[in-house]
mmCIF file of C-alpha atoms in Angstrom:
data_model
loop_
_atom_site.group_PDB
_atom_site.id
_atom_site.type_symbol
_atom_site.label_atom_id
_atom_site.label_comp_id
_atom_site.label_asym_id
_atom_site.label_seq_id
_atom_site.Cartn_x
_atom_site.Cartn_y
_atom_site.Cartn_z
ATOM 1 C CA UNK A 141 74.618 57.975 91.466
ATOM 2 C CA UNK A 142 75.175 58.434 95.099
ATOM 3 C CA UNK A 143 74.490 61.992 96.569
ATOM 4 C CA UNK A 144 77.941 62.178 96.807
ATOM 5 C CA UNK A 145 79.506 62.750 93.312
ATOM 6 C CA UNK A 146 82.918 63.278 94.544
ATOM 7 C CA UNK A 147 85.076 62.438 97.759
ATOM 8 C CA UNK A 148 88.675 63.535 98.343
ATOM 9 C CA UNK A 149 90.592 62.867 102.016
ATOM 10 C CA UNK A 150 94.048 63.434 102.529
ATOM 11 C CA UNK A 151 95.577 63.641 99.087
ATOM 12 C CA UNK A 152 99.098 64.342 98.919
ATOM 13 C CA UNK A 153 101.811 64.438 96.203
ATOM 14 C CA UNK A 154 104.988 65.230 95.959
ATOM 15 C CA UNK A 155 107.728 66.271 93.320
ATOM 16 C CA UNK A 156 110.930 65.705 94.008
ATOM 17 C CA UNK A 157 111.180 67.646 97.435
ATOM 18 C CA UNK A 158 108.232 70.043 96.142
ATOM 19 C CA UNK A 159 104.983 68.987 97.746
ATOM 20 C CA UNK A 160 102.233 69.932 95.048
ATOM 21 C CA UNK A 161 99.218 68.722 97.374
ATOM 22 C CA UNK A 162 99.604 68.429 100.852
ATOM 23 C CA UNK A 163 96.709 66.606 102.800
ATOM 24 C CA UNK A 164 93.529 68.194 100.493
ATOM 25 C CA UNK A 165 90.333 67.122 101.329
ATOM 26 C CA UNK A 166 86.947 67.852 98.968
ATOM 27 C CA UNK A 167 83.524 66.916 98.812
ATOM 28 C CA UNK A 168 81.259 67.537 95.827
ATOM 29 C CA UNK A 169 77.327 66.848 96.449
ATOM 30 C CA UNK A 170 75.725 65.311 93.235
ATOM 31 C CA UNK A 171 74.158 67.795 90.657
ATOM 32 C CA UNK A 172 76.396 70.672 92.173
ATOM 33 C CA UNK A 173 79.312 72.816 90.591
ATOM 34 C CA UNK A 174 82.367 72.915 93.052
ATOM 35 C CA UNK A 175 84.921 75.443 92.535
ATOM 36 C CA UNK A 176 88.537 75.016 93.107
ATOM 37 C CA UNK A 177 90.236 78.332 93.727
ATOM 38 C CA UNK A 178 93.298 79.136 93.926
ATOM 39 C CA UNK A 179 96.585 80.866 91.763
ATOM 40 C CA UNK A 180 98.984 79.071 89.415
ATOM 41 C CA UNK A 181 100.823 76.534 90.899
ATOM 42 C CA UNK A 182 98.990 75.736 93.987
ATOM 43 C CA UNK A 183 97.843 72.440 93.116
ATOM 44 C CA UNK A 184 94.796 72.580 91.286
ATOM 45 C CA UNK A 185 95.710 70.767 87.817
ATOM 46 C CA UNK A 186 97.572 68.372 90.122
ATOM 47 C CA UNK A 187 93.924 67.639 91.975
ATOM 48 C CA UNK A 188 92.468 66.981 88.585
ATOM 49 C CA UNK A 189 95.582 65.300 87.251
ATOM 50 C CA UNK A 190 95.048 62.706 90.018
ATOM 51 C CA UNK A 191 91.134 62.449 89.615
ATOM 52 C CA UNK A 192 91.087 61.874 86.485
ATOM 53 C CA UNK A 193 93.409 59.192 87.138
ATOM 54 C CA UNK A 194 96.210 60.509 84.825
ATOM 55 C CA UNK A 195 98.669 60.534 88.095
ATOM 56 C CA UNK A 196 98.696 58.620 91.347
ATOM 57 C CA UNK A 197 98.435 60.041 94.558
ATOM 58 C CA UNK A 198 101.523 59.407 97.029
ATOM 59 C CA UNK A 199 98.631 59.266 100.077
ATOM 60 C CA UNK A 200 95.091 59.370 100.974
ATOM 61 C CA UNK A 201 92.115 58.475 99.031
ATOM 62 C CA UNK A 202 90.019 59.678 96.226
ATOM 63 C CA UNK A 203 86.421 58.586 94.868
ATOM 64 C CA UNK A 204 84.379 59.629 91.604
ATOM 65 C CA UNK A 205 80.839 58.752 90.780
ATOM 66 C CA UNK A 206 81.554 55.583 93.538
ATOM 67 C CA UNK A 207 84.760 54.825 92.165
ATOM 68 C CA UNK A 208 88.201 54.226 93.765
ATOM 69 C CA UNK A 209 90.319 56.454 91.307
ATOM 70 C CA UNK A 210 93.214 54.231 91.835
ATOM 71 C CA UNK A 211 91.770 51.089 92.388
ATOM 72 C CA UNK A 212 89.106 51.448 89.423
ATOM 73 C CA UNK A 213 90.400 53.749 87.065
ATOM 74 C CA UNK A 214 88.715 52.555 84.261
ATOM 75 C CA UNK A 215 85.208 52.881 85.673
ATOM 76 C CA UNK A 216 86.676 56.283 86.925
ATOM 77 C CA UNK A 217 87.075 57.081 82.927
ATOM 78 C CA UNK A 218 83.504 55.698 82.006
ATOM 79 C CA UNK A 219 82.030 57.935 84.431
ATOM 80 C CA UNK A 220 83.725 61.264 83.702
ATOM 81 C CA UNK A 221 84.116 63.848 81.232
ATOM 82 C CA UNK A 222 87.382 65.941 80.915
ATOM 83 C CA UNK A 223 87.787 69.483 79.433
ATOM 84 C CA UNK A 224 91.933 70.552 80.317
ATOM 85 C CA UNK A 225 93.669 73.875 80.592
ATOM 86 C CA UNK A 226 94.256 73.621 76.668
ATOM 87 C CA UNK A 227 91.779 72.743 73.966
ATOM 88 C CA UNK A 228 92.877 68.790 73.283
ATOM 89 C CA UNK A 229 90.924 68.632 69.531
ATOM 90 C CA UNK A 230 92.457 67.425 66.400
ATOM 91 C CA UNK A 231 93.462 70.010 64.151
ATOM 92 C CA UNK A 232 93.468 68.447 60.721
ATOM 93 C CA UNK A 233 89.817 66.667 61.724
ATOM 94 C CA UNK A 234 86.765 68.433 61.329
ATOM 95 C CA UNK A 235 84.633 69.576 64.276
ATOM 96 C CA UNK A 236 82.074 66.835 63.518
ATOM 97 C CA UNK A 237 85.284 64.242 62.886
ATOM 98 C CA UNK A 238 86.530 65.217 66.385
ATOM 99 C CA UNK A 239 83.393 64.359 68.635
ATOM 100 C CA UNK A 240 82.920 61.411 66.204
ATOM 101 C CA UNK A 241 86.126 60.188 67.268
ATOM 102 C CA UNK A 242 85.996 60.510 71.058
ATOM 103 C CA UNK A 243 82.328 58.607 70.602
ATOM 104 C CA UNK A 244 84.081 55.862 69.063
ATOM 105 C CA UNK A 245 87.094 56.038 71.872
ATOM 106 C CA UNK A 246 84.012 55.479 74.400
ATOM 107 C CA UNK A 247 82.354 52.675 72.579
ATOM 108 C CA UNK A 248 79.732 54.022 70.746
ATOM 109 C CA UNK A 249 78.207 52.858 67.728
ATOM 110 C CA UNK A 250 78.756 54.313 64.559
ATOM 111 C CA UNK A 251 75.194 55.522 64.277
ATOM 112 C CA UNK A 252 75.155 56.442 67.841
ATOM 113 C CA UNK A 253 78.903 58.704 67.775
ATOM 114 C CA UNK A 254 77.314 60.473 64.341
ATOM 115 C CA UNK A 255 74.357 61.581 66.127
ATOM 116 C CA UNK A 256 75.936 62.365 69.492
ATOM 117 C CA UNK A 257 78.402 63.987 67.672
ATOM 118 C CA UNK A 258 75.397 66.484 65.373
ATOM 119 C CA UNK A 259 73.357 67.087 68.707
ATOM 120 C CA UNK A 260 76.444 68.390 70.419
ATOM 121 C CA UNK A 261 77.731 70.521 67.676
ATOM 122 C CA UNK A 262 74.326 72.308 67.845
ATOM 123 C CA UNK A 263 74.260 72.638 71.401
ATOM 124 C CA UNK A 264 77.320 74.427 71.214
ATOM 125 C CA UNK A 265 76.717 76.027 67.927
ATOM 126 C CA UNK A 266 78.817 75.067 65.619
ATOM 127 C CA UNK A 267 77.079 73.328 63.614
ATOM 128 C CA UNK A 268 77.732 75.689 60.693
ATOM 129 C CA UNK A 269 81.410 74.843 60.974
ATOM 130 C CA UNK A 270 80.865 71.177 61.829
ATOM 131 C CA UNK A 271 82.648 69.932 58.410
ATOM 132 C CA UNK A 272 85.752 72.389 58.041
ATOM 133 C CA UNK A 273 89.310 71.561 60.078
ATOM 134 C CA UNK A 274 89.251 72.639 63.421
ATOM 135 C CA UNK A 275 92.461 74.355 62.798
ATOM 136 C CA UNK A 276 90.358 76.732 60.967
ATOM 137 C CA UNK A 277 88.270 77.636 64.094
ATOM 138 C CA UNK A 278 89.174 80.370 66.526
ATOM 139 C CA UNK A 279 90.049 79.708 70.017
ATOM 140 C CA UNK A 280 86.813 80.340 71.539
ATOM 141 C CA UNK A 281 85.261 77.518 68.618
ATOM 142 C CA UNK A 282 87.698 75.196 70.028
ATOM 143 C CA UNK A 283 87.603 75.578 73.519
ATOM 144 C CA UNK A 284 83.693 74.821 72.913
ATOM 145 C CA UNK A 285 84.454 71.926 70.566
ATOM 146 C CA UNK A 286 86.625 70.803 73.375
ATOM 147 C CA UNK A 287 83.965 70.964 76.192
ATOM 148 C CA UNK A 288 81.385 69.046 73.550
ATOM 149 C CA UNK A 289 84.162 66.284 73.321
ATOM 150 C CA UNK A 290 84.109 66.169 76.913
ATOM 151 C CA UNK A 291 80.282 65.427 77.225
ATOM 152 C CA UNK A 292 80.111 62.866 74.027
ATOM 153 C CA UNK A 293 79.737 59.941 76.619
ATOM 154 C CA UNK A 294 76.927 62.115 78.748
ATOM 155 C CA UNK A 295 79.340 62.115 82.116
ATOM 156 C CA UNK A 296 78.388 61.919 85.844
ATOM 157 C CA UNK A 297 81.074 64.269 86.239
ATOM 158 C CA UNK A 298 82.603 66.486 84.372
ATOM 159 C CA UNK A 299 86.303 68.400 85.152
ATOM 160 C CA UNK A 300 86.822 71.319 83.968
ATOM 161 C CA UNK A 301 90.656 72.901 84.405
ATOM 162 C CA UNK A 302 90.349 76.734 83.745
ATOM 163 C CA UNK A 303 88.201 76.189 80.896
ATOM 164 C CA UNK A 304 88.200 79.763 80.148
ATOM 165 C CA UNK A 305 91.788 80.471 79.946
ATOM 166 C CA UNK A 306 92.555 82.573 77.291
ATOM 167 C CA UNK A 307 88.855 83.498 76.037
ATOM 168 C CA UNK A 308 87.535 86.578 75.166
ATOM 169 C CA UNK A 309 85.151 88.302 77.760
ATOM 170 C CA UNK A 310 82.061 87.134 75.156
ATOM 171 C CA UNK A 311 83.590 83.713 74.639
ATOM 172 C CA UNK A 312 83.542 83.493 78.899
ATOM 173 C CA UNK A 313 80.035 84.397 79.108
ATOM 174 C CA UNK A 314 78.920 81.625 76.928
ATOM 175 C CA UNK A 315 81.199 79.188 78.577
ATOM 176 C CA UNK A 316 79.640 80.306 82.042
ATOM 177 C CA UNK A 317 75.856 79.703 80.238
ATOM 178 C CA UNK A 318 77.008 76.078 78.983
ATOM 179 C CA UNK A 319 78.578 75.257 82.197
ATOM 180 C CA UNK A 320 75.077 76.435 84.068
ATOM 181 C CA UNK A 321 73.400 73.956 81.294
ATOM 182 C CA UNK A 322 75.508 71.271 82.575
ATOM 183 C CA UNK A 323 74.405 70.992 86.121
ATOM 184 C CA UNK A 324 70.561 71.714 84.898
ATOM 185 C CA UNK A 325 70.842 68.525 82.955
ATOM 186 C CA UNK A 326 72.207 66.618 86.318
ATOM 187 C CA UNK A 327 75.952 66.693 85.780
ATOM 188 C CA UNK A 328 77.947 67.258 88.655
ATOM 189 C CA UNK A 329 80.805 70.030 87.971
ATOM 190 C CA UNK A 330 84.370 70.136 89.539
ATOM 191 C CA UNK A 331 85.579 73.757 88.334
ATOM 192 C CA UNK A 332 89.125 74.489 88.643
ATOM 193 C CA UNK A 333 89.826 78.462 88.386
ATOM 194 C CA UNK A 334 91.873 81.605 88.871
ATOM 195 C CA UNK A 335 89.164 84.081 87.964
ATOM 196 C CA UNK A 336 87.104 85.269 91.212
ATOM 197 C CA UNK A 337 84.452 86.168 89.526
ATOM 198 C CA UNK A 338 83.809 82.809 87.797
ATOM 199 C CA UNK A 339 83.996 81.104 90.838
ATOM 200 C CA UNK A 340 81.802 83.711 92.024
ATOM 201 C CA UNK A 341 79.435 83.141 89.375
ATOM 202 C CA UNK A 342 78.763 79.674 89.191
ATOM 203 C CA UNK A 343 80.254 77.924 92.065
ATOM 204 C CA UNK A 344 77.637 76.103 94.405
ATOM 205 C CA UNK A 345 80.550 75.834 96.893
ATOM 206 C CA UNK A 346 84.325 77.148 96.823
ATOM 207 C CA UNK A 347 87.385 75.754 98.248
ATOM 208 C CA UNK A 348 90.023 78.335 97.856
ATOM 209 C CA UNK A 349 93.240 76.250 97.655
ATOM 210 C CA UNK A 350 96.734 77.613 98.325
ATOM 211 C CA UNK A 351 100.651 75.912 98.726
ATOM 212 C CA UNK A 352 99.109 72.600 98.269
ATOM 213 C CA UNK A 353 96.603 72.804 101.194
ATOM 214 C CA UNK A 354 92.937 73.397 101.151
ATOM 215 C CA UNK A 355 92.569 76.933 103.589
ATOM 216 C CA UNK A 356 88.792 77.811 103.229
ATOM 217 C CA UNK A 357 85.671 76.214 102.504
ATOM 218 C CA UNK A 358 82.275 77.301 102.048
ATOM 219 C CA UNK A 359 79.550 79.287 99.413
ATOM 220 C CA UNK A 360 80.739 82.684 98.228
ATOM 221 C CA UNK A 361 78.804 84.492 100.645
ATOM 222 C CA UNK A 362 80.310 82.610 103.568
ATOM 223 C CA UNK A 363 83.576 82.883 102.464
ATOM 224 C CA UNK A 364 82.885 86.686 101.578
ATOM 225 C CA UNK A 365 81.465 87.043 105.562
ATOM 226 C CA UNK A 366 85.397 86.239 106.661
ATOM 227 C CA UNK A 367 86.228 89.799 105.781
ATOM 228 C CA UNK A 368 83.977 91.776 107.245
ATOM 229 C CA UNK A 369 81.125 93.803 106.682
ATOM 230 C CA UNK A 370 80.599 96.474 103.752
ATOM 231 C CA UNK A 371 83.025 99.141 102.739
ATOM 232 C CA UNK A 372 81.923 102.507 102.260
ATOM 233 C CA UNK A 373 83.232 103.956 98.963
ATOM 234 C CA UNK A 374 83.486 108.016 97.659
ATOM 235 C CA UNK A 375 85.032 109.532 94.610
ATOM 236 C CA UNK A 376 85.541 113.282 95.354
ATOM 237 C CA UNK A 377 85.791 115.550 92.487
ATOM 238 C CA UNK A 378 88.602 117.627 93.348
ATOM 239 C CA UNK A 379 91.959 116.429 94.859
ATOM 240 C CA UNK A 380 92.530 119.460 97.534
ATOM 241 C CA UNK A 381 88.820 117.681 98.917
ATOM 242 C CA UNK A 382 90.751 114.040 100.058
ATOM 243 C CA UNK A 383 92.026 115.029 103.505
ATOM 244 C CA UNK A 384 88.578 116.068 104.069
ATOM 245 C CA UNK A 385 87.082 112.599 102.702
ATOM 246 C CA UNK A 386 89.638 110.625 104.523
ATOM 247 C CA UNK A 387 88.252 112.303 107.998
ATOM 248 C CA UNK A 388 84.826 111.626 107.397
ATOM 249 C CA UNK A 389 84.948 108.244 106.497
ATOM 250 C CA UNK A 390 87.586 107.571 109.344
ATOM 251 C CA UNK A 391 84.931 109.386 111.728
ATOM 252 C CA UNK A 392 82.367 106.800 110.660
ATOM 253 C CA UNK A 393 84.016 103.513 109.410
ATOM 254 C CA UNK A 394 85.260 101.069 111.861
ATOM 255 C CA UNK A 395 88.751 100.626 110.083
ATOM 256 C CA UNK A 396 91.654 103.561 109.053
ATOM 257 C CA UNK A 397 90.579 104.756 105.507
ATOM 258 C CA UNK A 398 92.379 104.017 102.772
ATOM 259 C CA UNK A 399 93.014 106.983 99.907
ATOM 260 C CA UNK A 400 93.880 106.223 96.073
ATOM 261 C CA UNK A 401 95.563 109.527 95.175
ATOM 262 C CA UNK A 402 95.578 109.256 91.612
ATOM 263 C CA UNK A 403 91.562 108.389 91.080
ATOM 264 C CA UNK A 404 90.636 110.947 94.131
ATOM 265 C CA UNK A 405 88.758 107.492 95.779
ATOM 266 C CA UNK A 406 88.846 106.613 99.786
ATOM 267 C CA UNK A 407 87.151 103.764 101.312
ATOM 268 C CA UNK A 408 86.729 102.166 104.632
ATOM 269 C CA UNK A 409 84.945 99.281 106.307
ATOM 270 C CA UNK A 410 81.632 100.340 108.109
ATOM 271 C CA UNK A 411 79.001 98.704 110.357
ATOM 272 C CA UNK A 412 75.239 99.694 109.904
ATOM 273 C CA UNK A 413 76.204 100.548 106.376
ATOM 274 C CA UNK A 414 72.925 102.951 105.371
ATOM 275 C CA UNK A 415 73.643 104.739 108.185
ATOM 276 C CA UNK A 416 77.101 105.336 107.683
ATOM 277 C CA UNK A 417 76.073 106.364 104.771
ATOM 278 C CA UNK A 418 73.333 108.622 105.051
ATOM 279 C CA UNK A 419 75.706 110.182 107.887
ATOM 280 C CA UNK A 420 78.932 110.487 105.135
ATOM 281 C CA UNK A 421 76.866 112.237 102.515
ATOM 282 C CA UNK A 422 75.249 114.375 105.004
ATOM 283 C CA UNK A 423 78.726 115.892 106.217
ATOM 284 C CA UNK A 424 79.667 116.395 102.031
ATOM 285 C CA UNK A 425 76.693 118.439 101.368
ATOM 286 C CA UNK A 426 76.985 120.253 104.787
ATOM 287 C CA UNK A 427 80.756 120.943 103.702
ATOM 288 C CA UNK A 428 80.088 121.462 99.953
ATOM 289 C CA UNK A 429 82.056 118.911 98.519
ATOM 290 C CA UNK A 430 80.728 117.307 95.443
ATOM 291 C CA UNK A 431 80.982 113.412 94.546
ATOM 292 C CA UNK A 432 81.504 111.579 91.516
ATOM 293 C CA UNK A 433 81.046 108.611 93.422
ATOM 294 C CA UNK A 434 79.295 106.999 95.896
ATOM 295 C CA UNK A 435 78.293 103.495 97.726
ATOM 296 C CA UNK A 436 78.455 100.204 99.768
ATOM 297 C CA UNK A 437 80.502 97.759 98.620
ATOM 298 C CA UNK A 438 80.094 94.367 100.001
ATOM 299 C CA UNK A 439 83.469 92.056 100.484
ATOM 300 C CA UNK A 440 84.755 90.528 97.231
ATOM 301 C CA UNK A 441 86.328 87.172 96.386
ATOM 302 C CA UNK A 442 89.458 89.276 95.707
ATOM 303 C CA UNK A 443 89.346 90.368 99.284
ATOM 304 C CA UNK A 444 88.642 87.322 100.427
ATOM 305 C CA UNK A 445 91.661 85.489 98.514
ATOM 306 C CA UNK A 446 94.085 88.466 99.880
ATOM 307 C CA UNK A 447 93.310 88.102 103.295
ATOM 308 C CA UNK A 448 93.546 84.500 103.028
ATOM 309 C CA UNK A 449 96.866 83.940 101.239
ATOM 310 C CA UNK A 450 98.333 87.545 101.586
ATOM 311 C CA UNK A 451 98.538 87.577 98.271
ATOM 312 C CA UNK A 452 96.302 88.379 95.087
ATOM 313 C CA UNK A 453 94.687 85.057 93.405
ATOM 314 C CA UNK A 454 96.609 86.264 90.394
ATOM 315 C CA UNK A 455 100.202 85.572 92.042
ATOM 316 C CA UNK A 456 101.775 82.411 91.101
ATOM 317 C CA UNK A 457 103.013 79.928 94.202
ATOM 318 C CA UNK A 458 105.117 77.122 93.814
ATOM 319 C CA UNK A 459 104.579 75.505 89.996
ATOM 320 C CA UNK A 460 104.823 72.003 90.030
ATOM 321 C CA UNK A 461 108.456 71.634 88.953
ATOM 322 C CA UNK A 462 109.657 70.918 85.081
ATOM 323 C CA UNK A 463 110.135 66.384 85.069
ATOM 324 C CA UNK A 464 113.140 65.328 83.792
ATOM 325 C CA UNK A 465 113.305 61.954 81.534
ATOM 326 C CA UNK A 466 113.184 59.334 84.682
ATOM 327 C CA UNK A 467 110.305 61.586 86.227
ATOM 328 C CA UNK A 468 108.441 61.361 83.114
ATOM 329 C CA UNK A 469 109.325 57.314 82.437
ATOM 330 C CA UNK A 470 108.029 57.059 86.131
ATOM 331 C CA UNK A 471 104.328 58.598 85.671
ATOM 332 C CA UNK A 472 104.300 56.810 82.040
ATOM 333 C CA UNK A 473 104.195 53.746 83.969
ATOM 334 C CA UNK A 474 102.214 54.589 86.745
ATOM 335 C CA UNK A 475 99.326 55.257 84.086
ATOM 336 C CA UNK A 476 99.849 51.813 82.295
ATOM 337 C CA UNK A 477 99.650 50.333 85.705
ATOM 338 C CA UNK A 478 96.542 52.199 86.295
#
């Protein structure tokens, strides 16, 4: 595989008179986990849509594992593995039925798709549900069920659209672990999210996409450098003690304060953080004024996505609009053709 997993210049598509991607370019190194950030609707599943090659792009060029995605889609498919927003498993097939059908669907052998299928299952343990209907499992079994169906052909690169939408906070840790397990084993990962912190988490890289356009590029901690330096943070434990709080840390931040009434908390950016520190909690004691709280705070991925965008990574842009029956008879045929 060449050192370059994944190569995207100057994708655009368009809906109708909606432009869903407008000039995106990526670059995933091999063995690394990109992460594609950015709210609902600003053209992530679009991205994947198209390099996956269940949509073509109206411009500009895309490769996987060396392959043209719209010239070679097939190789594209023999290369990749593909978990989607929603778990895509069977629900009248068992768990060990499902992978042992996608192994089949990829050309396996018999022999080969029963024991792909039984190492998989105990990777992701569920091995002691393996034989009951996955409509019996909950949705953390089946979003795991659906990332094992995604590795049954042992990908070069596997996409994975918000593939912990909807989980439980346990269900996302294990989903981070597995993901981790993914790129140890020399997968490359393309990670499409709205959660900061999983981008934050596993993420080699980050492009923070927004409206269709790629605005920022770079590890967390370079993207995290944009805003600024550390924030100085104090909880005071009585509310007549805020105006007080506010002074101090607008005496030695670099930035107006900014005071949360209702939990008694003000914060401000600061340069030489210890020492604005050591200075802040000097002026309490000298004053008397007791803390519940206090501490540096480096910039967040939430920052960084709000001074990016203006708006919180949460916010929905523009959705890729609703296709009516020609819309839909159109991409129907532009797969076939693919």
């Amino acid at each position: 595989m060449e050192s370059t997993a994944v190569r995207v210049e100057g994708l655009t598509k368009s809906f109708g008179a909606t432009r869903a991607l407008d000039g995106v370019d990526l670059e995933i190194p091999a063995g690394t986990i990109l992460g594609l950030l950015g709210p609902n609707g600003a053209g992530k599943t679009t991205t994947v849509r198209i390099l996956t090659t269940l949509l073509r792009p109206d411009a500009g060029r895309a490769v996987v594992a060396g392959y043209d995605v719209v010239e070679q889609p097939q190789q594209v498919r023999r290369a990749i593995g593909l978990s989607g927003q929603y778990a895509a498993v069977d629900e009248n097939l068992t768990g060990s039925e499902n992978l042992y059908l996608v192994g089949r669907l990829y050309g396996l052998s018999r022999k080969a798709a029963r024991s792909r299928a039984t190492e998989l299952l105990a990777r992701f343990k569920l091995t002691e549900a393996a034989e009951r209907p996955s409509k019996t499992y909950s949705g953390g079994m089946r979003r795991r069920l659906d990332l094992a169906g995604a590795l049954v052909s042992a990908p070069q690169v596997v996409v994975l659209d918000e593939p912990t939408t909807g989980l439980d906070p346990r269900g996302r840790l294990d989903t981070w672990s597995m993901i981790s397990e993914l790129v140890a084993d020399g997968a490359t990962v393309l990670l499409t999210t709205q959660y900061l912190e999983e981008a934050d988490q596993l993420a080699d890289r980050i492009v923070v996409i927004d409206r269709g356009r790629a605005i920022a590029a770079g590890t967390a901690d370079e993207l995290k450098s944009q805003v600024g330096g550390e924030r100085l943070q104090v909880v005071v434990s009585r509310p007549e003690h805020l105006p007080f709080a506010q002074q101090v840390l607008a005496d030695v931040g670099i930035a107006e304060p900014q005071v949360e009434e209702h939990v008694r908390r003000v914060a401000a950016p600061v340069s030489g953080g210890t020492k604005a520190l050591v200075e802040a909690v000097r002026r309490f004691d000298a004053e008397g004024v007791e803390l519940l709280d206090v501490g540096l705070q480096r910039p967040t991925l939430d920052d960084v996505f709000l001074q990016l965008t203006g708006h919180l990574a949460e916010e929905e842009t523009v959705e890729e609009p609703k296709k009516g029956r020609r819309s839909r008879r159109k991409d129907k045929n532009e797969g076939e053709s693919a």
